[in-house]
Short mmCIF file of C-alpha atoms in Angstrom, two decimals:
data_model
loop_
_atom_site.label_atom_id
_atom_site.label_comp_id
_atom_site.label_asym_id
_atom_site.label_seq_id
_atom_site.Cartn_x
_atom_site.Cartn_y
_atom_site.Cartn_z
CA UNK A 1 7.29 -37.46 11.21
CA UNK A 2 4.19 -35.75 10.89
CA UNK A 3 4.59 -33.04 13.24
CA UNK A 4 8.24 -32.35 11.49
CA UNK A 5 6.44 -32.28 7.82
CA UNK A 6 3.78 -29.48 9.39
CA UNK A 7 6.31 -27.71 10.86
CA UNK A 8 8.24 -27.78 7.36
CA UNK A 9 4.97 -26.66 5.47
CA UNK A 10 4.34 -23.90 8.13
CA UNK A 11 7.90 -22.59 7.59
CA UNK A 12 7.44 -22.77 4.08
CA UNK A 13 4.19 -20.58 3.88
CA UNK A 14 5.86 -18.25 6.35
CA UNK A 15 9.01 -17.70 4.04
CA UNK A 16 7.18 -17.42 0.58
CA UNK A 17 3.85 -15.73 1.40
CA UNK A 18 5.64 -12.58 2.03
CA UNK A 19 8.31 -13.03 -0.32
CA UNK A 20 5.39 -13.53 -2.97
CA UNK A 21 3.79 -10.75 -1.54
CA UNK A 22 6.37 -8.60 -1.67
CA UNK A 23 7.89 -9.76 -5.26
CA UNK A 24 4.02 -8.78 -6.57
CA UNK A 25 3.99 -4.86 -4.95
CA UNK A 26 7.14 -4.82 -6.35
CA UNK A 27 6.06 -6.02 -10.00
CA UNK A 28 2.91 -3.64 -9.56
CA UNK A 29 5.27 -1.01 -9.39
CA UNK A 30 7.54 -1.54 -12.40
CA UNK A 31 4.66 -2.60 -14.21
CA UNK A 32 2.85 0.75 -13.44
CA UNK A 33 5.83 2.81 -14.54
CA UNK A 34 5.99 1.00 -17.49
CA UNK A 35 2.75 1.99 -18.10
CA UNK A 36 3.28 5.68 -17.94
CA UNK A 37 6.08 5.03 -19.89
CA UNK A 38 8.93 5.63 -17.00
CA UNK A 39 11.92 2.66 -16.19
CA UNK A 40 9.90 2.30 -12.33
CA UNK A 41 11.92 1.30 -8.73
CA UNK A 42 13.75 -2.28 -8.71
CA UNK A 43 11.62 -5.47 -8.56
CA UNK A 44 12.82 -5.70 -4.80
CA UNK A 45 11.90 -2.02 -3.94
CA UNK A 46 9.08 -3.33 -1.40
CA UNK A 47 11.69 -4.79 0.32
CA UNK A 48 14.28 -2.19 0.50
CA UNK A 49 10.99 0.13 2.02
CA UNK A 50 10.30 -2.35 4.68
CA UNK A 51 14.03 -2.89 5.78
CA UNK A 52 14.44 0.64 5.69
CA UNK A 53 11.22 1.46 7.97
CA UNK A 54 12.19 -1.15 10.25
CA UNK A 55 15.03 0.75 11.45
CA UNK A 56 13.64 4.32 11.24
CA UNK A 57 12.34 6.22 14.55
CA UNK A 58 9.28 5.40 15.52
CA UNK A 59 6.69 7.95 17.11
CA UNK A 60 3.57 6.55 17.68
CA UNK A 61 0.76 8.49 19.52
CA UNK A 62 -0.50 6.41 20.79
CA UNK A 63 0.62 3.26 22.68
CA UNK A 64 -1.97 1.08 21.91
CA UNK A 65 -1.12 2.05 17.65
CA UNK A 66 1.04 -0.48 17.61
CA UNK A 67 -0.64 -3.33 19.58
CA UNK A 68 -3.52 -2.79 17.07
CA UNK A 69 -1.43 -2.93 14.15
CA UNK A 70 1.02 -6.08 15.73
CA UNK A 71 -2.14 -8.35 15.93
CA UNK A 72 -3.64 -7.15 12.89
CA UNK A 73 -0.69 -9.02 11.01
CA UNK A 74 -0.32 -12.01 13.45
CA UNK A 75 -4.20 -12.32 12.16
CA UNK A 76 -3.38 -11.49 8.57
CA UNK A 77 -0.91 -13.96 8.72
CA UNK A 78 -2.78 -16.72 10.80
CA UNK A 79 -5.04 -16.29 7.66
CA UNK A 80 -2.42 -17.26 5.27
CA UNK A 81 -1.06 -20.17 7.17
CA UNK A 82 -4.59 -21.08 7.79
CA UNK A 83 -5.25 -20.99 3.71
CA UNK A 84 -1.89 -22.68 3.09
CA UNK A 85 -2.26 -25.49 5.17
CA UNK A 86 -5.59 -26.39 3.21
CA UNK A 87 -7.72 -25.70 6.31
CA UNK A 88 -11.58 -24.37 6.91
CA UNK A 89 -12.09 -21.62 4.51
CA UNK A 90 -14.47 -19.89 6.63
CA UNK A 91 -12.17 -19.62 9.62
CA UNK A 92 -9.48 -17.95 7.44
CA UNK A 93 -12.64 -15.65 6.25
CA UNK A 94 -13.07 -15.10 10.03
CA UNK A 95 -9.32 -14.30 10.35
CA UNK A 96 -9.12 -12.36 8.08
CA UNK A 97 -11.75 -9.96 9.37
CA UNK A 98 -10.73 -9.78 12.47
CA UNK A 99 -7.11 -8.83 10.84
CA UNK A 100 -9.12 -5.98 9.19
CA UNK A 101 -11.21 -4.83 12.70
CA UNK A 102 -7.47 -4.84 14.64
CA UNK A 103 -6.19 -2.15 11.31
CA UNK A 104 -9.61 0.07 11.90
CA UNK A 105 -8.76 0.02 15.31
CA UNK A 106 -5.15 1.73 14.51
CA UNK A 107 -6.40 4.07 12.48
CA UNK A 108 -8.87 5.06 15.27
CA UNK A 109 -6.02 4.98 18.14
CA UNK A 110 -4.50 8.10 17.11
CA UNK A 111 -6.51 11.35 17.06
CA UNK A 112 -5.77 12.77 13.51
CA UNK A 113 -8.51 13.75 11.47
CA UNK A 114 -7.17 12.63 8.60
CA UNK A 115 -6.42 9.26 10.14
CA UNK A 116 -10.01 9.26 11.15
CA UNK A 117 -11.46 9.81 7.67
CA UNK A 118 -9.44 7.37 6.43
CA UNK A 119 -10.52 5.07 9.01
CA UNK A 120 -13.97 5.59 8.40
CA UNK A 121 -13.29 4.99 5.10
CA UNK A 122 -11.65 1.93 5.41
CA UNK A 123 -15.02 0.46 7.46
CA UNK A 124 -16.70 1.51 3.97
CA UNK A 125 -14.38 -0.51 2.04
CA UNK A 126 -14.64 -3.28 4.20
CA UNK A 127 -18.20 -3.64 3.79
CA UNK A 128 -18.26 -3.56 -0.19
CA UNK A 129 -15.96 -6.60 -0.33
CA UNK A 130 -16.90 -8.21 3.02
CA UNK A 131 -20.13 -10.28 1.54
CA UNK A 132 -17.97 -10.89 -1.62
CA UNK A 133 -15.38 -13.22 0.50
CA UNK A 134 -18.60 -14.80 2.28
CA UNK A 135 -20.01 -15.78 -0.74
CA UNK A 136 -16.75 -17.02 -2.16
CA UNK A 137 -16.71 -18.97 0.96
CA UNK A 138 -20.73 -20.41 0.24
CA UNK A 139 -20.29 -20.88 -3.11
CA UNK A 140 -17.15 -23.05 -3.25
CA UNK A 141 -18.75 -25.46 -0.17
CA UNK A 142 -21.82 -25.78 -3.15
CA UNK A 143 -19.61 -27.19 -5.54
CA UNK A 144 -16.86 -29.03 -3.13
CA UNK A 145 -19.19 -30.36 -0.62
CA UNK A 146 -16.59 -28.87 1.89
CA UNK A 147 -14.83 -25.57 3.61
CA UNK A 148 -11.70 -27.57 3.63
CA UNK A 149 -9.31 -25.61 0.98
CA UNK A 150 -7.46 -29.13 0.25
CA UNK A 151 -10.35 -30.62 -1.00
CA UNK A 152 -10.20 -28.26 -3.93
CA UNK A 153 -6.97 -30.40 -5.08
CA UNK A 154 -9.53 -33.75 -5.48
CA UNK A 155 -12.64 -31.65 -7.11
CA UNK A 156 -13.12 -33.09 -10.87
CA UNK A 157 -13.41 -30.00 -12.44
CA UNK A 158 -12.72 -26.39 -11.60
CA UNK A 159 -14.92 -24.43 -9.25
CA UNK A 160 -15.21 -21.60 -11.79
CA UNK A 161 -17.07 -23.78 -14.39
CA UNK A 162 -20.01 -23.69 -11.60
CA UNK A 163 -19.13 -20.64 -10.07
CA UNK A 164 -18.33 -18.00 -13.05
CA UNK A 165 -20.51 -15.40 -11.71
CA UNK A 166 -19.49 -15.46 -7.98
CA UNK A 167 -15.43 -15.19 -10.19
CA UNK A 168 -16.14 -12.39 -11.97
CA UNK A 169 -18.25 -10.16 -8.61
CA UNK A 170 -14.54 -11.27 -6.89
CA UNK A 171 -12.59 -9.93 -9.64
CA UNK A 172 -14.85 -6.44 -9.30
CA UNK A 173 -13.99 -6.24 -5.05
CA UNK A 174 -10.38 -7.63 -5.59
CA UNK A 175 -9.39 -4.28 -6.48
CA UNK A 176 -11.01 -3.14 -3.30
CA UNK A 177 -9.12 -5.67 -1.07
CA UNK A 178 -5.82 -4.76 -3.08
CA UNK A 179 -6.16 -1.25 -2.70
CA UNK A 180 -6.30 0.13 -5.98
CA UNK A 181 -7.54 2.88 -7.88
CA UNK A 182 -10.95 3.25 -8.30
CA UNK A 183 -11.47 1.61 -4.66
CA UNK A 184 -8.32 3.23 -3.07
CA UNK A 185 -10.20 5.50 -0.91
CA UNK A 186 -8.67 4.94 2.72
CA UNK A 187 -4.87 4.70 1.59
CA UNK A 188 -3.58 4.81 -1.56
CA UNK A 189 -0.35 3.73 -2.54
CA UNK A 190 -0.10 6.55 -4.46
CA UNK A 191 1.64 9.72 -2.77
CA UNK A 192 -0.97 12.23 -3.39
CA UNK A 193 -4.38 11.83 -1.64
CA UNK A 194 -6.65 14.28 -0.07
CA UNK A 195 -6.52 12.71 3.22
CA UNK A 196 -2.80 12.80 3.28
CA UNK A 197 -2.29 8.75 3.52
CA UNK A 198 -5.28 8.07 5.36
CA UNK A 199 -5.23 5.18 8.07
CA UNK A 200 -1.64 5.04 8.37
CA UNK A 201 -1.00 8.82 8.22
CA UNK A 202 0.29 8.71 11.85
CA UNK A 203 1.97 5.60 11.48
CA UNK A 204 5.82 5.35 11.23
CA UNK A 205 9.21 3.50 11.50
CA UNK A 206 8.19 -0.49 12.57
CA UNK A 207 4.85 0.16 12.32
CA UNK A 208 4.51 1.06 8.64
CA UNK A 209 6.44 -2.12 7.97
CA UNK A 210 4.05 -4.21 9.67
CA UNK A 211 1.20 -2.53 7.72
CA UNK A 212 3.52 -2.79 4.42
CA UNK A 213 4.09 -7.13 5.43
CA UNK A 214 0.30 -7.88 6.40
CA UNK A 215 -0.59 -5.82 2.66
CA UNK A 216 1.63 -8.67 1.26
CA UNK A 217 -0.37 -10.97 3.42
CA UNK A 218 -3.06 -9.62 2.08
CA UNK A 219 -2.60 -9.89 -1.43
CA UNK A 220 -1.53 -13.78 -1.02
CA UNK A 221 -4.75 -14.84 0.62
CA UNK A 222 -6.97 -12.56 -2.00
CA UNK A 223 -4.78 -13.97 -4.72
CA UNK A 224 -5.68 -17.38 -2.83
CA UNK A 225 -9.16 -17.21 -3.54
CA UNK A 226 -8.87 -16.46 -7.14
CA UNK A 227 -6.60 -19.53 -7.16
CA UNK A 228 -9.23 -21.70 -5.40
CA UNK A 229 -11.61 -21.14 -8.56
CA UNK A 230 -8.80 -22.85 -11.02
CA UNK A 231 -7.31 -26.32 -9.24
CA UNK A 232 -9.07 -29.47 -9.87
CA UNK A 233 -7.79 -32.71 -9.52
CA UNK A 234 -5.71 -32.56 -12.31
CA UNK A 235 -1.89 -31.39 -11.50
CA UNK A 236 -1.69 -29.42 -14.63
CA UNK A 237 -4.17 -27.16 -13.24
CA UNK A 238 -2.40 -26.17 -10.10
CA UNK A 239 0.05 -24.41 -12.17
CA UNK A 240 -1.89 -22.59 -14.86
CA UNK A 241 -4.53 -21.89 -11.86
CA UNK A 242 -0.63 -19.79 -10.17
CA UNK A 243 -0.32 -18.10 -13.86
CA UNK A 244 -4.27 -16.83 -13.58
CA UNK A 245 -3.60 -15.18 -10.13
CA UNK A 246 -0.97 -13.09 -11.62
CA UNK A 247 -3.39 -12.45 -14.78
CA UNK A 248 -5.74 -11.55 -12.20
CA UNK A 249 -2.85 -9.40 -10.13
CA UNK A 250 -1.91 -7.75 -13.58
CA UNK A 251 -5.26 -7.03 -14.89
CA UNK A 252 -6.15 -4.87 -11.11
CA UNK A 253 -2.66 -3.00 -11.70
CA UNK A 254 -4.11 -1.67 -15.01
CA UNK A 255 -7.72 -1.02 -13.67
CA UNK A 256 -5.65 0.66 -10.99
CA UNK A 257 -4.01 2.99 -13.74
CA UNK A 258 -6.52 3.63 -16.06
CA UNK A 259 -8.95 4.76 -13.55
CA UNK A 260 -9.57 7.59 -11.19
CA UNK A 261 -10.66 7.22 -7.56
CA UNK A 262 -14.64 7.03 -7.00
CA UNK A 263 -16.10 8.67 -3.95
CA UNK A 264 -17.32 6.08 -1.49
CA UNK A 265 -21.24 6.18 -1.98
CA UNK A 266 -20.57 4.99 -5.41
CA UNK A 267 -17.82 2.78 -4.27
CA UNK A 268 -20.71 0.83 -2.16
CA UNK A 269 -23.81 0.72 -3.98
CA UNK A 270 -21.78 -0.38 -6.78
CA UNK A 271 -19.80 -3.00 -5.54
CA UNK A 272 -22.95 -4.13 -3.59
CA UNK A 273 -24.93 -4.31 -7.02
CA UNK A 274 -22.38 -6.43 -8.45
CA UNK A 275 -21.95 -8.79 -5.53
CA UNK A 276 -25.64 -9.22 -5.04
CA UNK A 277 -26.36 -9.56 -8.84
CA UNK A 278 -23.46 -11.97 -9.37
CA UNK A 279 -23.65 -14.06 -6.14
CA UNK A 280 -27.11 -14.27 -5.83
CA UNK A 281 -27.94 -15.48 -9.75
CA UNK A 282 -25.29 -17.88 -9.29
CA UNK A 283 -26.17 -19.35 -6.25
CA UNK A 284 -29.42 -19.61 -7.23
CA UNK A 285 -28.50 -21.36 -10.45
CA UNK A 286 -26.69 -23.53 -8.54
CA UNK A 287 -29.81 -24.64 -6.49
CA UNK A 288 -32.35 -24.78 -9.53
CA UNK B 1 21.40 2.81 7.16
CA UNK B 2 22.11 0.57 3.98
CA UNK B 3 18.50 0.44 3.19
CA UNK B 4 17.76 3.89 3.71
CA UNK B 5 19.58 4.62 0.54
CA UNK B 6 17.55 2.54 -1.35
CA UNK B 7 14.35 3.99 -0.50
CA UNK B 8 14.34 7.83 -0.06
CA UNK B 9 10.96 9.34 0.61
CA UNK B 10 10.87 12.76 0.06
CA UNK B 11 8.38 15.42 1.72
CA UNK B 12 8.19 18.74 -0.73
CA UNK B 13 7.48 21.70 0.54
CA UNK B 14 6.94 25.12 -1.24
CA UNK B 15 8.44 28.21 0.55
CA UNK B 16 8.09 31.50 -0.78
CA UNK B 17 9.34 30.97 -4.19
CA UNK B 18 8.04 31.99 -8.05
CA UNK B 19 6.87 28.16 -8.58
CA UNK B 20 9.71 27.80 -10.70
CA UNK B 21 11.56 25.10 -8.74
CA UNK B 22 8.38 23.36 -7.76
CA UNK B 23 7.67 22.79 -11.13
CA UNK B 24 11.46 20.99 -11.97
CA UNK B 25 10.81 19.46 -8.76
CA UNK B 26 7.62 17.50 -10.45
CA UNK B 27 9.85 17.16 -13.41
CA UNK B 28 12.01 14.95 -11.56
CA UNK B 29 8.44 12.85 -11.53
CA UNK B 30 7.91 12.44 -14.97
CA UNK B 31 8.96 9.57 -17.45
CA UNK B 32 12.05 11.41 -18.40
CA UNK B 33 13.51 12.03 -15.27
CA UNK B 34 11.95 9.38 -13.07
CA UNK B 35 12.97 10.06 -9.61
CA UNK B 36 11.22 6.72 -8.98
CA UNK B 37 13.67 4.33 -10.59
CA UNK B 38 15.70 5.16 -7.70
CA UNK B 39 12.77 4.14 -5.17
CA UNK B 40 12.47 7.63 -3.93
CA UNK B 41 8.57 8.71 -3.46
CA UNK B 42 6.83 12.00 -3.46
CA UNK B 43 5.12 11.29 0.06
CA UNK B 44 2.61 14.11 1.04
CA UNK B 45 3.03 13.05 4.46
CA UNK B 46 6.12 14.12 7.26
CA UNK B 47 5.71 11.03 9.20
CA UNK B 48 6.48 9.04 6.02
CA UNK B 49 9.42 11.25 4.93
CA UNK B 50 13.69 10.70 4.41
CA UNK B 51 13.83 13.81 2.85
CA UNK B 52 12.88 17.00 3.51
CA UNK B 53 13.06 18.72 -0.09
CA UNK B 54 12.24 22.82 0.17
CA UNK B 55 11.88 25.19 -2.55
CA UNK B 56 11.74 29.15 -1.73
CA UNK B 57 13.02 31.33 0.90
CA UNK B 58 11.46 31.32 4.61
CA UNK B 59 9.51 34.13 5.61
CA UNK B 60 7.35 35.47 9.15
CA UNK B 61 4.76 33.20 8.00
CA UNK B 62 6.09 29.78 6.88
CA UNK B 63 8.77 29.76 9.48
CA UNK B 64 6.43 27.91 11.73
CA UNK B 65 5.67 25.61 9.41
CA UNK B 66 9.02 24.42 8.08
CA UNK B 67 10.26 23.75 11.77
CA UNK B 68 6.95 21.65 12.77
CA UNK B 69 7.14 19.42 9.04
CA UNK B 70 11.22 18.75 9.73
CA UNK B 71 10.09 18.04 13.84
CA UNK B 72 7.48 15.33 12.96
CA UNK B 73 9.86 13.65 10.32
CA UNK B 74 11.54 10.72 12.02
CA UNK B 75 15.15 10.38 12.56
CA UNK B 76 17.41 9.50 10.22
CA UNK B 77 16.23 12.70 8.17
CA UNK B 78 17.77 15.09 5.82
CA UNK B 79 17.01 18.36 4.47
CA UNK B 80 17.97 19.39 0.77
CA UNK B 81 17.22 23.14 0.07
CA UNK B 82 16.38 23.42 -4.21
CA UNK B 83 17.18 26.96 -5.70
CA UNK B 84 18.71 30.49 -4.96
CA UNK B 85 15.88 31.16 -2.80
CA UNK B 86 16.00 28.87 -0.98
CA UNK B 87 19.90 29.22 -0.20
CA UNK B 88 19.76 32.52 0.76
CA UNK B 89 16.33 34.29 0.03
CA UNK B 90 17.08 35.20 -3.67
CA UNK B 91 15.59 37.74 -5.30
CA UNK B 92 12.84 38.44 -2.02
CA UNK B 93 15.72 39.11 0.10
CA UNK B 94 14.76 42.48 0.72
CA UNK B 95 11.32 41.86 0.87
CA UNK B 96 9.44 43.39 3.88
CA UNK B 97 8.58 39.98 5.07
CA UNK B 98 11.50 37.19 4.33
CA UNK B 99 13.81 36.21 7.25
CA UNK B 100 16.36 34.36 4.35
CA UNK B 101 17.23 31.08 3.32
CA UNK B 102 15.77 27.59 4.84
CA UNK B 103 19.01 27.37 6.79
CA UNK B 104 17.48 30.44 9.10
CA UNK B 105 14.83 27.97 10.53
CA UNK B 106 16.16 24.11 10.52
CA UNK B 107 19.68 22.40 9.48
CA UNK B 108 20.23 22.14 5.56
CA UNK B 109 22.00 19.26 4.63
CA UNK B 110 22.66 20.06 0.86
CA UNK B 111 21.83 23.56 -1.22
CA UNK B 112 21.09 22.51 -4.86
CA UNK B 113 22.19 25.80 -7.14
CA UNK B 114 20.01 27.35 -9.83
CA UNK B 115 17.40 29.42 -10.52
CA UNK B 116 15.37 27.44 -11.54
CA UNK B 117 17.58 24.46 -10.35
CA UNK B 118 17.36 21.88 -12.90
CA UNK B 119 15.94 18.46 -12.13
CA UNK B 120 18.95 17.13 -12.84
CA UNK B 121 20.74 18.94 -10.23
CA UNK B 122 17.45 17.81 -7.84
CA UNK B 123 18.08 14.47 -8.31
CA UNK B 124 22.16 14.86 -7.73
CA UNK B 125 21.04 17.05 -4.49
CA UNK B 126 19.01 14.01 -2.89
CA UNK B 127 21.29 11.41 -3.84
CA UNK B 128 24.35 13.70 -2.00
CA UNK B 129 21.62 14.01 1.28
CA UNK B 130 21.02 9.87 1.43
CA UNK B 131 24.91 10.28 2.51
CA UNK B 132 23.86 12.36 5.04
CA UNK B 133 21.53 9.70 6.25
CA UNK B 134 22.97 7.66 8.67
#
């Protein structure tokens, strides 16, 4: 009975992680356009793109392009299950890094400079939300007493009463993990970039969709960790902690419009100002 | 195909033309005309491209160009040539330089008329090429 209730819960997470993930891009979108005042694609348009590249030719140059890129969403994905499941935070930390080394490693397997800057890039970005997710990780065993996720459900009040500083230097590097403007600096979801699209410049047909599903992967587990700061015990929270993530997700798509991109120095030092000055005062008020 | 339809990504690329066509060509872009609503993209990249959308005639020096952009587009692709010059070489015809229309270096799918053509002729002319997709 057990086994057949995991194996439900793991289907579950596996059918509505990327159909949240993909419902959200697609949201992004039509909220964007209505931003700039234009009707924007169809709610489902993610969708639509992934189906579409799924079928298209694909010419990789590379053979090992799409290993790289296969295991970097089996990882992305492990991540999610790993979250969903209400397992060790830190592994899924773990996962998802090595989801991210696996995507570097794409960009680097084909031999287009543009590609490569992105790439490079994309190591940058990594780093300025990297010590974010760590601290996330640190702070929330403070107040739980645990890694598990699940035990956030029996905490007696929300982690971001004790943790409001390590919330608000995750709110600053979610818009790094989510790929927005003014931390889009490796791909941009925009079509007009300097480096042409950056780490997936080369990339086409099946393995642009995989790219396109681990984002969506990508966006659940960030979205994840903003949700960890909301649920207590209480089951009222566990709802209006679902209606903050998308607060959260809505708030990034208008940083991501009313800003321009940054150039990467600045990208660094300043998300490493924020996550230093907002981790470290609140772990250390934690441990006064 | 069925999804192809749904999510045209077009490559633009500037011939040898006045910038008249390039400009309606952004116009499709804007709030008005929102090329967007019908998921289409302005992708700056081949490998990412449905459609291969070219304003201006070819000439000794581009020629090269256009073939390599429509070679690295994967298959299905179509091509949708915007304006008189780009049909048939307009008014640079009989320039020293100009071979002719885009049809003298890769397959055109669908000529859009005008001069400039007008973005809501654009839009008609990539809707007609997602038939071509297949």
């Amino acid at each position: 009975m057990r086994a057949l209730i995991l194996t439900l819960r793991i289907l579950g997470i596996l059918i509505l992680a990327p159909a949240a993930g993909g419902l959200l891009t697609g949201l992004d979108r039509v909220v964007s356009a209505r931003m700039q005042r234009r009707k924007g694609p169809p709610i489902l348009q993610p969708f639509y793109d992934v189906m579409k590249l799924a079928r298209k030719q694909s010419t990789t140059v590379s053979s090992m392009t799409r290993y790289f890129v296969t295991l970097s969403m089996c990882f992305n994905i492990f991540t999610v299950l790993l979250f969903g499941l209400g397992l060790d935070l830190m592994l899924c930390v773990f996962a998802f890094t090595l989801a991210c080394v696996f995507f570097v490693l794409s960009g680097y397997s084909s031999n287009s400079p543009f590609s490569f800057v992105g790439t490079e890039r994309e190591l940058v970005q990594i780093m300025c939300y990297e010590p974010m997710v760590l601290i996330v990780a640190f702070g929330y065993y403070q107040v739980s007493g645990s890694f598990n996720v699940g035990d956030a459900f029996r905490m007696g009040s929300p982690a971001v009463m004790r943790l409001p500083f390590i919330f608000i230097g995750l709110l600053y590097v979610l818009s790094v993990k989510l790929r927005k403007s003014p931390f889009d600096l490796s791909m941009s979801h925009h079509g007009h970039q300097e480096i042409v699209k950056g780490v997936i410049t080369e990339l086409t047909g099946i393995c642009l969709a995989m790219v396109e599903v681990s984002h969506w992967f990508e966006t659940v587990f960030a979205l994840g960790l903003v949700y960890l700061f909301f649920v207590y015990a209480s089951p009222a929270s566990w709802a209006a902690a679902l209606a903050l993530c998308l607060a959260a997700f809505l708030m990034e798509t208008l940083i991501d419009n009313a800003f321009a991109r940054v150039k990467w120095k600045l990208a660094l030092q300043a998300s490493w100002i924020v996550i230093f000055v907002t981790g470290g005062v609140n772990l250390l008020l934690l441990n006064l | 195909m069925k999804y192809a339809k749904k999510s045209p990504w077009i490559l633009h690329y500037d011939g040898s033309s006045c910038n008249g066509c390039d400009i309606e060509v952004l116009a499709c872009l804007n709030p008005l005309f929102d090329i967007e609503r019908f998921g289409a993209i302005n992708t700056g990249n081949p490998k990412h491209a449905d459609i291969l959308l070219i304003t201006g005639a070819i000439n000794e020096q581009n020629i090269s160009v256009v073939k390599q952009l429509y070679e690295q587009m994967p298959n299905p692709k179509a091509v949708v040539a915007v304006g008189v010059c780009a049909a048939t070489g307009g008014i640079f015809k009989d320039c020293y330089n100009m071979i002719g229309g885009v049809g003298e270096a890769i397959p055109v799918d669908v000529y859009v008329p005008g001069c400039a053509s007008r973005p809501e002729a654009i839009i008609d002319g990539v809707v007609k090429a997602l038939d071509k997709i297949k």
